[in-house]
CSV table of C-alpha atoms and ligand atoms in Angstrom, one decimal:
chain,number,residue,atom,x,y,z
A,1370,MET,CA,-79.7,-47.2,-22.4
A,1371,ARG,CA,-81.3,-50.6,-21.6
A,1372,GLU,CA,-78.4,-52.5,-23.1
A,1373,GLN,CA,-76.0,-50.5,-21.0
A,1374,LEU,CA,-78.1,-51.2,-17.9
A,1375,SER,CA,-78.4,-54.8,-18.7
A,1376,ALA,CA,-74.6,-55.1,-19.0
A,1377,LEU,CA,-74.1,-53.2,-15.8
A,1378,TYR,CA,-76.5,-55.5,-14.0
A,1379,GLU,CA,-74.6,-58.5,-15.3
A,1380,LEU,CA,-71.4,-56.9,-14.1
A,1381,GLN,CA,-72.9,-56.4,-10.7
A,1382,GLY,CA,-73.7,-60.1,-10.5
A,1383,LEU,CA,-70.1,-60.8,-11.2
A,1384,ASP,CA,-68.9,-58.3,-8.7
A,1385,ILE,CA,-71.1,-59.9,-6.0
A,1386,THR,CA,-69.7,-63.3,-6.9
A,1387,ILE,CA,-66.1,-62.0,-6.7
A,1388,GLY,CA,-66.8,-60.5,-3.3
A,1389,ARG,CA,-68.3,-63.7,-2.0
A,1390,ILE,CA,-65.4,-65.8,-3.3
A,1391,LYS,CA,-62.9,-63.4,-1.7
A,1392,ALA,CA,-64.7,-63.5,1.6
A,1393,ARG,CA,-64.7,-67.3,1.6
A,1394,LEU,CA,-61.0,-67.3,0.7
A,1395,SER,CA,-60.2,-65.0,3.6
A,1396,ALA,CA,-62.3,-67.1,5.9
A,1397,LEU,CA,-60.0,-70.1,5.4
A,1398,SER,CA,-58.1,-70.0,8.6
A,1399,GLY,CA,-55.7,-73.0,8.3
A,1400,ALA,CA,-57.7,-74.8,11.0
A,1401,ARG,CA,-56.9,-72.1,13.5
A,1402,ASP,CA,-59.6,-73.0,16.0
A,1403,LEU,CA,-58.4,-76.6,16.1
A,1404,LYS,CA,-54.8,-75.5,16.4
A,1405,ASP,CA,-55.7,-73.3,19.4
A,1406,LYS,CA,-57.4,-76.3,21.0
A,1407,LEU,CA,-54.3,-78.4,20.4
A,1408,GLU,CA,-52.1,-75.8,22.0
A,1409,ARG,CA,-54.2,-76.2,25.2
A,1410,ALA,CA,-54.4,-80.0,24.9
A,1411,ARG,CA,-50.6,-80.5,24.7
A,1412,PRO,CA,-49.7,-79.0,28.1
A,1413,ALA,CA,-52.7,-80.9,29.6
A,1414,LEU,CA,-51.2,-84.1,28.3
A,1415,GLU,CA,-47.8,-83.3,29.7
A,1416,ALA,CA,-49.3,-82.6,33.1
A,1417,ALA,CA,-51.3,-85.8,33.1
A,1418,GLU,CA,-48.2,-87.8,32.1
A,1419,LYS,CA,-46.1,-86.2,34.8
A,1420,ALA,CA,-48.7,-86.9,37.4
A,1421,LEU,CA,-48.9,-90.5,36.3
A,1422,HIS,CA,-45.1,-90.8,36.5
A,1423,VAL,CA,-45.1,-89.4,40.0
A,1424,VAL,CA,-47.5,-92.0,41.4
A,1425,GLU,CA,-46.0,-94.9,39.3
A,1426,THR,CA,-42.6,-94.0,40.8
A,1427,GLU,CA,-44.0,-94.0,44.3
A,1428,LEU,CA,-45.7,-97.3,43.7
A,1429,LYS,CA,-42.6,-98.9,42.4
A,1430,ASP,CA,-40.6,-97.6,45.3
A,1431,ASN,CA,-43.2,-98.9,47.8
A,1432,GLU,CA,-43.1,-102.3,46.2
A,1433,LEU,CA,-39.3,-102.5,46.4
A,1434,ARG,CA,-39.5,-101.4,50.1
A,1435,LEU,CA,-42.1,-104.0,50.8
A,1436,LYS,CA,-40.0,-106.7,49.1
A,1437,SER,CA,-37.0,-105.7,51.2
A,1438,ILE,CA,-39.0,-105.7,54.4
A,1439,ASP,CA,-40.4,-109.1,53.5
A,1440,GLU,CA,-36.9,-110.5,53.0
A,1441,LYS,CA,-35.7,-109.1,56.3
A,1442,ARG,CA,-38.7,-110.5,58.1
A,1443,ALA,CA,-38.1,-113.9,56.5
A,1444,THR,CA,-34.5,-113.9,57.7
A,1445,PHE,CA,-35.5,-113.0,61.3
A,1446,GLU,CA,-38.3,-115.6,61.3
A,1447,LYS,CA,-35.9,-118.2,60.0
A,1448,ARG,CA,-33.6,-117.4,62.9
A,1449,LEU,CA,-36.4,-117.3,65.4
A,1450,TYR,CA,-37.7,-120.7,64.5
A,1451,SER,CA,-34.4,-122.4,63.7
A,1452,GLY,CA,-33.7,-123.3,67.3
A,1453,GLU,CA,-30.2,-121.8,66.9
A,1454,VAL,CA,-31.0,-118.9,69.1
A,1455,THR,CA,-31.7,-119.8,72.7
A,1456,ASN,CA,-30.9,-116.7,74.6
A,1457,PRO,CA,-34.3,-115.2,75.7
A,1458,LYS,CA,-33.0,-111.6,75.4
A,1459,GLU,CA,-31.9,-112.3,71.9
A,1460,LEU,CA,-35.1,-114.1,71.1
A,1461,SER,CA,-37.1,-111.2,72.4
A,1462,ALA,CA,-35.1,-108.7,70.4
A,1463,ILE,CA,-35.8,-110.8,67.2
A,1464,GLU,CA,-39.5,-110.8,68.0
A,1465,LYS,CA,-39.4,-107.0,68.4
A,1466,GLU,CA,-37.7,-106.6,65.1
A,1467,ILE,CA,-40.4,-108.8,63.5
A,1468,GLU,CA,-43.2,-106.8,65.1
A,1469,MET,CA,-41.6,-103.6,63.9
A,1470,LEU,CA,-41.3,-104.9,60.3
A,1471,LYS,CA,-44.9,-106.1,60.4
A,1472,SER,CA,-46.0,-102.7,61.4
A,1473,GLN,CA,-44.0,-101.1,58.6
A,1474,GLN,CA,-45.4,-103.6,56.2
A,1475,SER,CA,-48.9,-102.8,57.2
A,1476,GLN,CA,-48.4,-99.1,56.7
A,1477,LEU,CA,-46.8,-99.6,53.3
A,1478,ASP,CA,-49.6,-102.0,52.3
A,1479,GLY,CA,-52.2,-99.4,53.0
A,1480,ARG,CA,-50.4,-96.8,51.0
A,1481,THR,CA,-49.7,-99.3,48.2
A,1482,LEU,CA,-53.4,-100.0,47.9
A,1483,GLU,CA,-54.1,-96.2,47.6
A,1484,LEU,CA,-51.4,-95.9,45.0
A,1485,TYR,CA,-52.9,-98.7,42.9
A,1486,ASP,CA,-56.1,-96.6,42.7
A,1487,GLN,CA,-54.2,-93.4,42.0
A,1488,VAL,CA,-52.1,-95.0,39.3
A,1489,GLU,CA,-55.2,-96.4,37.6
A,1490,LYS,CA,-56.9,-93.0,37.7
A,1491,ALA,CA,-53.8,-91.2,36.5
A,1492,ARG,CA,-53.4,-93.7,33.7
A,1493,SER,CA,-57.0,-93.2,32.5
A,1494,GLU,CA,-56.6,-89.4,32.7
A,1495,ALA,CA,-53.3,-89.6,30.7
A,1496,ARG,CA,-55.1,-91.8,28.1
A,1497,VAL,CA,-57.9,-89.4,27.7
A,1498,ALA,CA,-55.5,-86.5,27.3
A,1499,ARG,CA,-53.4,-88.4,24.8
A,1500,ASP,CA,-56.5,-89.4,22.8
A,1501,ASN,CA,-57.5,-85.7,22.8
A,1502,VAL,CA,-54.2,-84.6,21.3
A,1503,GLU,CA,-54.2,-87.4,18.7
A,1504,THR,CA,-57.8,-86.7,17.7
A,1505,LEU,CA,-57.0,-83.0,17.3
A,1506,GLU,CA,-53.9,-83.7,15.3
A,1507,LYS,CA,-55.9,-85.9,13.0
A,1508,GLN,CA,-58.7,-83.3,12.7
A,1509,ILE,CA,-56.2,-80.6,11.9
A,1510,ALA,CA,-54.6,-82.6,9.1
A,1511,GLU,CA,-58.0,-83.4,7.6
A,1512,ALA,CA,-59.2,-79.8,7.9
A,1513,ILE,CA,-56.0,-78.5,6.2
A,1514,GLU,CA,-56.4,-81.0,3.4
A,1515,LYS,CA,-60.0,-80.0,2.9
A,1516,GLU,CA,-59.2,-76.3,3.1
A,1517,SER,CA,-56.5,-76.6,0.5
A,1518,ALA,CA,-58.8,-78.4,-1.9
A,1519,GLU,CA,-61.4,-75.7,-1.2
A,1520,LYS,CA,-58.9,-73.0,-1.8
A,1521,VAL,CA,-57.9,-74.4,-5.2
A,1522,ALA,CA,-61.6,-74.6,-6.2
A,1523,LEU,CA,-62.3,-71.0,-5.0
A,1524,GLU,CA,-59.2,-69.6,-6.7
A,1525,ARG,CA,-60.3,-71.3,-10.0
A,1526,GLN,CA,-63.8,-69.8,-9.6
A,1527,LEU,CA,-62.4,-66.4,-8.9
A,1528,ALA,CA,-60.2,-66.5,-11.9
A,1529,GLU,CA,-63.1,-67.5,-14.1
A,1530,THR,CA,-65.4,-64.8,-12.7
A,1531,ILE,CA,-62.7,-62.1,-13.1
A,1532,SER,CA,-62.1,-63.1,-16.7
A,1533,ARG,CA,-65.9,-63.0,-17.4
A,1534,ARG,CA,-65.9,-59.6,-15.8
A,1535,GLU,CA,-63.2,-58.5,-18.2
A,1536,GLU,CA,-65.5,-59.5,-21.1
A,1537,VAL,CA,-68.5,-57.7,-19.7
A,1538,ALA,CA,-66.9,-54.5,-18.5
A,1539,PRO,CA,-66.1,-53.1,-22.0
A,1540,LYS,CA,-69.8,-53.4,-23.0
A,1541,ILE,CA,-70.4,-50.5,-20.6
A,1542,THR,CA,-69.3,-47.7,-22.8
A,1543,ASP,CA,-70.8,-45.0,-20.6
A,1544,LYS,CA,-68.0,-44.5,-18.2
A,1545,ALA,CA,-70.0,-42.0,-16.1
A,1546,LEU,CA,-72.6,-44.7,-15.5
A,1547,LEU,CA,-69.9,-47.1,-14.4
A,1548,THR,CA,-68.6,-44.5,-12.0
A,1549,ARG,CA,-72.1,-43.8,-10.6
A,1550,TYR,CA,-72.5,-47.5,-10.1
A,1551,GLU,CA,-69.2,-47.8,-8.2
A,1552,THR,CA,-70.1,-44.8,-6.0
A,1553,VAL,CA,-73.6,-46.1,-5.1
A,1554,ARG,CA,-72.3,-49.6,-4.5
A,1555,ARG,CA,-69.7,-48.4,-2.1
A,1556,LYS,CA,-72.4,-46.4,-0.3
A,1557,THR,CA,-74.9,-49.3,0.0
A,1558,GLY,CA,-72.1,-51.8,0.7
A,1559,ASN,CA,-73.7,-54.4,-1.7
A,1560,THR,CA,-75.4,-53.2,-4.9
A,1561,GLY,CA,-75.3,-50.1,-7.1
A,1562,ILE,CA,-78.0,-51.1,-9.6
A,1563,ALA,CA,-81.4,-52.6,-8.8
A,1564,ARG,CA,-84.2,-54.0,-11.0
A,1565,VAL,CA,-87.7,-52.8,-10.6
A,1566,ILE,CA,-89.9,-55.8,-9.8
A,1567,GLN,CA,-93.6,-55.3,-9.5
A,1568,GLY,CA,-93.2,-51.6,-9.2
A,1569,LYS,CA,-90.6,-51.9,-6.4
A,1570,CYS,CA,-86.9,-51.2,-6.2
A,1571,GLU,CA,-85.2,-54.6,-5.8
A,1572,GLY,CA,-82.6,-52.9,-3.5
A,1573,CYS,CA,-84.7,-51.2,-0.9
A,1574,ARG,CA,-88.2,-52.8,-1.6
A,1575,ILE,CA,-89.8,-49.4,-1.8
A,1576,SER,CA,-92.3,-48.7,-4.6
A,1577,VAL,CA,-91.1,-46.3,-7.3
A,1578,THR,CA,-93.1,-43.2,-8.0
A,1579,PRO,CA,-95.2,-43.1,-11.2
A,1580,PHE,CA,-92.8,-40.5,-12.5
A,1581,ILE,CA,-89.9,-42.8,-12.2
A,1582,ALA,CA,-91.9,-45.7,-13.7
A,1583,ARG,CA,-92.7,-43.6,-16.7
A,1584,SER,CA,-89.0,-42.5,-17.1
A,1585,LEU,CA,-88.0,-46.1,-17.0
A,1586,GLN,CA,-90.5,-47.0,-19.7
A,1587,GLN,CA,-89.4,-44.2,-21.9
A,1588,ASP,CA,-85.7,-45.3,-21.5
A,1589,LYS,CA,-84.3,-41.9,-22.3
A,1590,GLU,CA,-82.2,-41.3,-19.3
A,1591,TYR,CA,-80.8,-43.1,-16.3
A,1592,VAL,CA,-82.9,-42.9,-13.2
A,1593,SER,CA,-82.1,-43.7,-9.7
A,1594,CYS,CA,-84.3,-44.9,-6.8
A,1595,GLU,CA,-85.4,-41.9,-4.8
A,1596,SER,CA,-85.2,-43.9,-1.6
A,1597,CYS,CA,-81.8,-45.7,-1.8
A,1598,GLY,CA,-80.1,-44.0,-4.7
A,1599,ARG,CA,-79.5,-47.2,-6.7
A,1600,ILE,CA,-79.5,-47.0,-10.5
A,1601,LEU,CA,-82.8,-48.5,-11.6
A,1602,PHE,CA,-83.2,-51.0,-14.3
A,1603,LEU,CA,-86.4,-52.2,-15.9
A,1604,ASP,CA,-85.7,-55.8,-16.8
A,1605,THR,CA,-88.1,-56.6,-19.6
A,1606,GLU,CA,-86.7,-60.0,-20.6
B,920,ZN,ZN1,-84.3,-48.4,-3.8
């Protein structure tokens, strides 16, 4: 009886290991969390780059307009001070043009200064967004590499444990005992057989009755814990 129980206890250890390996394998997600983050980071980068493009374009446009106004103003000023124009009406018209251009220039200058700030801010935001995407891409690649190495190791462990289980399982010749173990294990969700340690069931930590303790000593029949139903095993080694 005790040999059967000892083999069953070993089998249970292997079953627990198999369960743990399988749980770890199914927890490998292919870096799903990071991929979700990347999916949100990409549109954020697109938006930041678009915003940067808008202000850069306006700034460029402003600079071109300023240049063109400057040229016009220079032409008018040249005529004004050349001495070629003497007609007061014409001179006054030129002066008015120059004043108008000056006023346009000053408006554009104000906006251009604002745009310099906006471009700088947009550039820094786009850089942060780009760094974020690049970092995530790198992290995903690393995580996937790490996971694939882990997967190989886990699959090897799983194969080894299964093959060890195949060696141990035939030692349990009492098939009814095996069925009982499977049933209890399904019920408890973890173990079907428990050692008795210092008079207590290892599974539920409740003391076994003197009657059960005696039966275990006599080793003539299989006994179960009266509290949790696990098959009890007196490990004397
Ligand atoms: Zn118990």
